Coordinates of C-alpha atoms in Angstrom, one line a residue:
X7 CA 84.3 100.8 102.0
X8 CA 83.4 100.5 98.3
X9 CA 85.1 103.7 97.2
X10 CA 88.7 104.0 98.3
X11 CA 89.3 107.5 97.0
X12 CA 91.2 109.8 99.2
X13 CA 92.5 113.4 99.5
X14 CA 94.7 114.3 96.6
X15 CA 97.0 116.9 98.1
X16 CA 97.4 119.7 100.6
X17 CA 96.7 123.2 99.4
X18 CA 97.6 125.2 102.5
X19 CA 96.1 126.4 105.8
X20 CA 94.2 129.4 107.2
X21 CA 94.9 130.4 110.8
X22 CA 93.1 132.7 113.1
X23 CA 94.4 135.0 115.8
X24 CA 93.8 138.4 117.5
X25 CA 95.5 141.2 115.5
X26 CA 96.2 138.7 112.7
X27 CA 96.0 141.3 109.9
X28 CA 98.6 143.5 111.6
X29 CA 101.2 140.7 111.3
X30 CA 100.9 140.6 107.4
X31 CA 104.1 142.5 106.9
X32 CA 106.1 139.8 108.7
X33 CA 105.0 137.2 106.2
X34 CA 105.8 139.4 103.2
X35 CA 109.0 141.1 104.2
X36 CA 110.6 138.4 106.3
X37 CA 109.0 135.1 105.6
X38 CA 108.9 135.7 101.8
X39 CA 105.2 135.2 100.9
X40 CA 103.3 137.5 98.5
X41 CA 100.3 139.5 99.8
X42 CA 97.4 138.5 97.6
X43 CA 94.5 140.4 99.1
X44 CA 92.8 141.4 102.3
X45 CA 89.0 141.1 102.7
X46 CA 86.3 140.3 105.2
X47 CA 88.9 140.3 108.0
X48 CA 91.2 137.8 106.3
X49 CA 94.6 138.4 104.7
X50 CA 95.6 135.9 102.0
X51 CA 99.1 135.0 100.9
X52 CA 100.4 133.1 97.9
X53 CA 103.7 131.3 97.3
X54 CA 105.8 131.0 94.2
X55 CA 103.5 128.3 92.6
X56 CA 100.3 128.6 90.8
X57 CA 98.2 127.8 93.9
X58 CA 95.7 130.6 94.5
X59 CA 96.8 131.0 98.1
X60 CA 98.8 128.8 100.5
X61 CA 98.4 130.7 103.8
X62 CA 95.7 133.0 105.3
X63 CA 95.2 134.8 108.6
X64 CA 91.8 135.7 109.9
X65 CA 91.2 138.3 112.6
X66 CA 89.6 136.4 115.5
X67 CA 89.7 136.4 119.4
X68 CA 90.8 132.7 119.3
X69 CA 94.3 131.5 118.4
X70 CA 94.2 128.4 116.2
X71 CA 93.4 126.8 112.9
X72 CA 90.7 128.4 110.8
X73 CA 90.7 125.6 108.3
X74 CA 93.2 123.2 106.7
X75 CA 92.8 123.5 102.9
X76 CA 93.0 120.3 100.9
X77 CA 92.9 119.9 97.1
X78 CA 91.2 117.5 94.8
X79 CA 92.2 117.2 91.1
X80 CA 88.7 117.5 89.7
X81 CA 85.1 117.9 90.8
X82 CA 84.2 114.3 90.2
X83 CA 86.8 113.2 92.6
X84 CA 85.6 115.8 95.1
X85 CA 82.1 114.4 95.0
X86 CA 83.4 110.9 95.5
X87 CA 85.5 112.0 98.5
X88 CA 82.4 113.7 99.9
X89 CA 80.4 110.5 99.6
X90 CA 83.2 108.5 101.3
X91 CA 83.4 111.1 104.1
X92 CA 79.7 111.0 104.8
X93 CA 79.7 107.2 104.7
X94 CA 82.5 107.2 107.3
X95 CA 80.3 109.3 109.6
X96 CA 82.1 112.6 109.0
X97 CA 80.6 115.8 110.1
X98 CA 80.0 118.1 107.0
X99 CA 79.4 121.8 107.7
X100 CA 78.6 122.8 104.2
X101 CA 77.9 120.5 101.2
X102 CA 79.9 120.8 97.9
X103 CA 79.3 124.1 96.3
X104 CA 81.0 127.2 94.8
X105 CA 83.6 129.0 97.0
X106 CA 84.4 132.7 97.1
X107 CA 87.9 132.6 98.4
X108 CA 90.8 133.6 96.0
X109 CA 90.9 131.2 93.1
X110 CA 87.2 130.3 93.5
X111 CA 86.6 126.6 92.9
X112 CA 84.1 124.0 94.2
X113 CA 84.3 122.4 97.6
X114 CA 82.9 121.4 101.0
X115 CA 83.9 122.0 104.6
X116 CA 83.9 119.4 107.4
X117 CA 85.2 118.7 110.9
X118 CA 87.9 116.3 112.1
X119 CA 87.5 114.5 115.5
X120 CA 89.1 117.5 117.3
X121 CA 86.6 119.9 115.8
X122 CA 89.0 121.4 113.3
X123 CA 87.6 122.7 110.1
X124 CA 88.9 120.9 107.0
X125 CA 88.1 122.2 103.5
X126 CA 88.3 120.2 100.3
X127 CA 88.5 122.1 97.0
X128 CA 88.6 121.4 93.3
X129 CA 88.6 123.4 90.1
X130 CA 90.3 126.5 91.4
X131 CA 91.8 129.1 89.0
X132 CA 95.6 129.0 89.3
X133 CA 98.0 131.9 89.0
X134 CA 99.6 132.2 85.5
X135 CA 102.7 134.0 86.8
X136 CA 104.4 131.0 88.4
X137 CA 108.0 131.7 89.2
X138 CA 110.6 129.7 91.1
X139 CA 112.0 132.5 93.2
X140 CA 115.1 131.9 95.3
X141 CA 114.3 131.9 99.0
X142 CA 110.6 132.3 98.6
X143 CA 108.2 129.5 99.9
X144 CA 106.7 127.5 97.1
X145 CA 103.9 125.7 99.1
X146 CA 102.8 124.5 102.5
X147 CA 104.2 121.0 102.5
X148 CA 102.8 119.8 105.8
X149 CA 100.7 120.8 108.9
X150 CA 101.5 119.2 112.3
X151 CA 98.6 119.0 114.7
X152 CA 98.5 118.2 118.4
X153 CA 95.7 115.9 119.5
X154 CA 94.7 114.3 122.8
X155 CA 93.8 111.0 121.1
X156 CA 96.4 110.3 118.4
X157 CA 95.4 106.7 117.7
X158 CA 91.8 107.5 117.1
X159 CA 92.5 110.6 115.1
X160 CA 95.0 108.7 112.9
X161 CA 92.4 106.0 112.2
X162 CA 89.9 108.7 111.3
X163 CA 92.2 110.4 108.8
X164 CA 92.9 107.0 107.3
X165 CA 89.3 105.8 107.1
X166 CA 87.5 109.0 106.2
X167 CA 90.1 110.7 104.0
X168 CA 92.3 107.9 102.7
X169 CA 95.6 109.0 104.3
X170 CA 98.4 106.5 104.6
X171 CA 101.1 106.1 107.4
X172 CA 104.6 107.0 106.3
X173 CA 106.4 106.6 109.6
X174 CA 106.2 107.0 113.4
X175 CA 108.4 109.0 115.8
X176 CA 108.5 106.5 118.7
X177 CA 104.9 106.4 120.0
X178 CA 104.6 110.1 120.1
X179 CA 104.0 111.1 116.5
X180 CA 102.6 109.7 113.3
X181 CA 103.3 111.0 109.8
X182 CA 100.5 110.7 107.3
X183 CA 100.6 111.2 103.5
X184 CA 97.9 111.9 100.9
X185 CA 100.3 112.3 98.0
X186 CA 104.0 111.5 97.3
X187 CA 105.3 113.9 99.9
X188 CA 106.4 112.0 103.0
X189 CA 103.7 113.7 105.1
X190 CA 101.0 116.3 104.6
X191 CA 99.6 115.9 108.0
X192 CA 101.4 114.7 111.2
X193 CA 99.8 114.1 114.5
X194 CA 101.4 114.5 117.9
X195 CA 100.2 113.1 121.3
X196 CA 99.2 116.1 123.4
X197 CA 97.0 117.0 126.3
X198 CA 94.7 119.2 124.1
X199 CA 94.0 120.0 120.4
X200 CA 96.3 122.7 119.0
X201 CA 98.5 123.5 116.0
X202 CA 102.1 122.3 116.5
X203 CA 103.6 123.9 113.4
X204 CA 103.2 124.7 109.7
X205 CA 106.0 123.9 107.2
X206 CA 106.7 125.9 104.1
X207 CA 108.7 124.3 101.3
X208 CA 111.5 126.0 99.5
X209 CA 112.4 124.8 96.0
X210 CA 116.0 123.9 96.8
X211 CA 118.4 123.5 99.7
X212 CA 120.0 126.7 98.6
X213 CA 116.7 128.5 98.8
X214 CA 116.2 127.0 102.2
X215 CA 119.5 128.4 103.5
X216 CA 118.9 131.8 101.8
X217 CA 115.5 132.0 103.5
X218 CA 117.2 131.4 106.9
X219 CA 119.7 134.1 105.9
X220 CA 117.0 136.6 105.0
X221 CA 115.3 136.0 108.4
X222 CA 118.6 136.5 110.1
X223 CA 119.3 139.9 108.4
X224 CA 115.8 140.9 109.6
X225 CA 116.6 140.1 113.2
X226 CA 114.8 136.7 113.3
X227 CA 117.0 133.8 114.3
X228 CA 116.0 130.1 114.3
X229 CA 114.2 128.9 117.4
X230 CA 115.3 125.4 116.4
X231 CA 117.6 124.4 113.5
X232 CA 118.9 124.3 110.9
X233 CA 119.0 120.5 110.9
X234 CA 117.8 117.5 108.9
X235 CA 115.0 115.3 110.2
X236 CA 115.1 111.5 110.1
X237 CA 111.4 110.9 109.2
X238 CA 110.9 112.7 105.9
X239 CA 114.6 113.3 105.4
X240 CA 113.9 117.0 105.1
X241 CA 116.0 119.9 106.4
X242 CA 114.3 122.1 109.0
X243 CA 114.5 125.5 110.4
X244 CA 111.8 126.6 112.9
X245 CA 110.8 130.2 113.7
X246 CA 108.0 131.7 115.8
X247 CA 105.6 134.1 114.1
X248 CA 104.3 137.4 115.7
X249 CA 101.1 135.5 116.7
X250 CA 103.2 132.8 118.4
X251 CA 102.6 130.2 115.8
X252 CA 105.6 127.9 114.9
X253 CA 106.5 128.0 111.2
X254 CA 109.1 126.0 109.4
X255 CA 111.3 126.4 106.3
X256 CA 112.0 123.0 104.7
X257 CA 113.0 121.5 101.3
X258 CA 113.8 118.2 99.6
X259 CA 111.0 116.3 101.5
X260 CA 111.2 112.6 100.9
X261 CA 109.0 111.3 98.0
X262 CA 107.3 108.1 98.8
X263 CA 107.2 105.1 96.4
X264 CA 103.8 103.5 97.2
X265 CA 104.9 100.2 95.8
X266 CA 108.0 99.8 98.0
X267 CA 107.7 102.0 101.1
X268 CA 107.4 100.4 104.5
X269 CA 106.7 102.6 107.5
X270 CA 109.2 102.4 110.3
X271 CA 109.4 103.6 113.9
X272 CA 112.1 106.2 114.4
X273 CA 113.5 106.4 117.9
X274 CA 113.5 109.7 119.8
X275 CA 116.5 109.0 122.0
X276 CA 119.1 108.6 119.2
X277 CA 120.3 112.0 118.3
X278 CA 121.3 111.3 114.7
X279 CA 117.9 109.8 114.0
X280 CA 116.2 113.0 115.1
X281 CA 118.7 115.3 113.4
X282 CA 120.8 113.6 110.7
X283 CA 123.2 116.5 110.5
X284 CA 123.6 116.7 114.3
X285 CA 123.6 120.5 114.0
X286 CA 120.4 121.5 115.8
X287 CA 120.2 119.2 118.8
X288 CA 116.9 118.6 120.5
X289 CA 114.3 121.4 120.8
X290 CA 114.7 123.4 124.0
X291 CA 112.0 123.1 126.7
X292 CA 110.8 126.6 125.7
X293 CA 110.5 125.5 122.1
X294 CA 108.5 122.4 123.0
X295 CA 106.2 124.7 125.0
X296 CA 105.6 126.9 122.0
X297 CA 105.0 123.9 119.8
X298 CA 102.4 122.7 122.3
X299 CA 100.4 125.7 121.3
X300 CA 97.4 127.2 122.9
X301 CA 94.3 125.1 123.3
X302 CA 92.2 125.3 120.2
X303 CA 88.4 124.9 120.8
X304 CA 87.8 124.3 117.1
X305 CA 84.3 124.6 115.7
X306 CA 82.6 121.5 117.1
X307 CA 80.1 123.1 119.5

């Protein structure tokens, strides 16, 4: 393809679920996000960075992804990405145009092979009151998606959106990057499309541990963790939200040097490769079931 431009970075994600708005207090009082606004059946949350919003919840009968929100550094790059996407046979739901979500901006919405909505946005208005608050999430660092055809979905993210492979977890998982973070999207082999988990990055390892501590004082204990992953070299602590979505605190995600990095296959049967600290052990069968998620019909029909 003549234009090799790809996605610049991950902005965040919007989820949908019944009674979603009623769970807003959990994300503010326990998870550490800031409530931005609620309108049109959607509640928006910001982190401690200038990003207009990093997480949203829309009231809907279906449990799943409303859209994954990606960023482009300017409108010219957005238009070039749109052209690449269309040339790769991507399904565009709305052409580039102005957006009315918090921060505004200019963007377009499209579908991935599993019918998930993806949104690509440039020229948003950032928050001026950026603050590096201890134990408060700074951004959504990665989204992990379950897919029934991991190989084809991986190839699509590479060809249509310019993602690169960082690593594999045996033959069950692939980590894909669009920026210097080890992964912004990861794909897991699964019997049906669903969301596996969403990871929120803390600014330091101390913030990471303090976030876990705050959750504990609120009566929320880790469903898996704390530990430190092999792929990505990032600490992890997984919890389950009131809607049943798996959410993760993390920090210190590996930064990839494009000139020297070589993807490797990490084994899943060597404990210290799965958890370098050897503190968490493997996820329980119950946790694996929750991470499998509910089937997400997406928006393809």
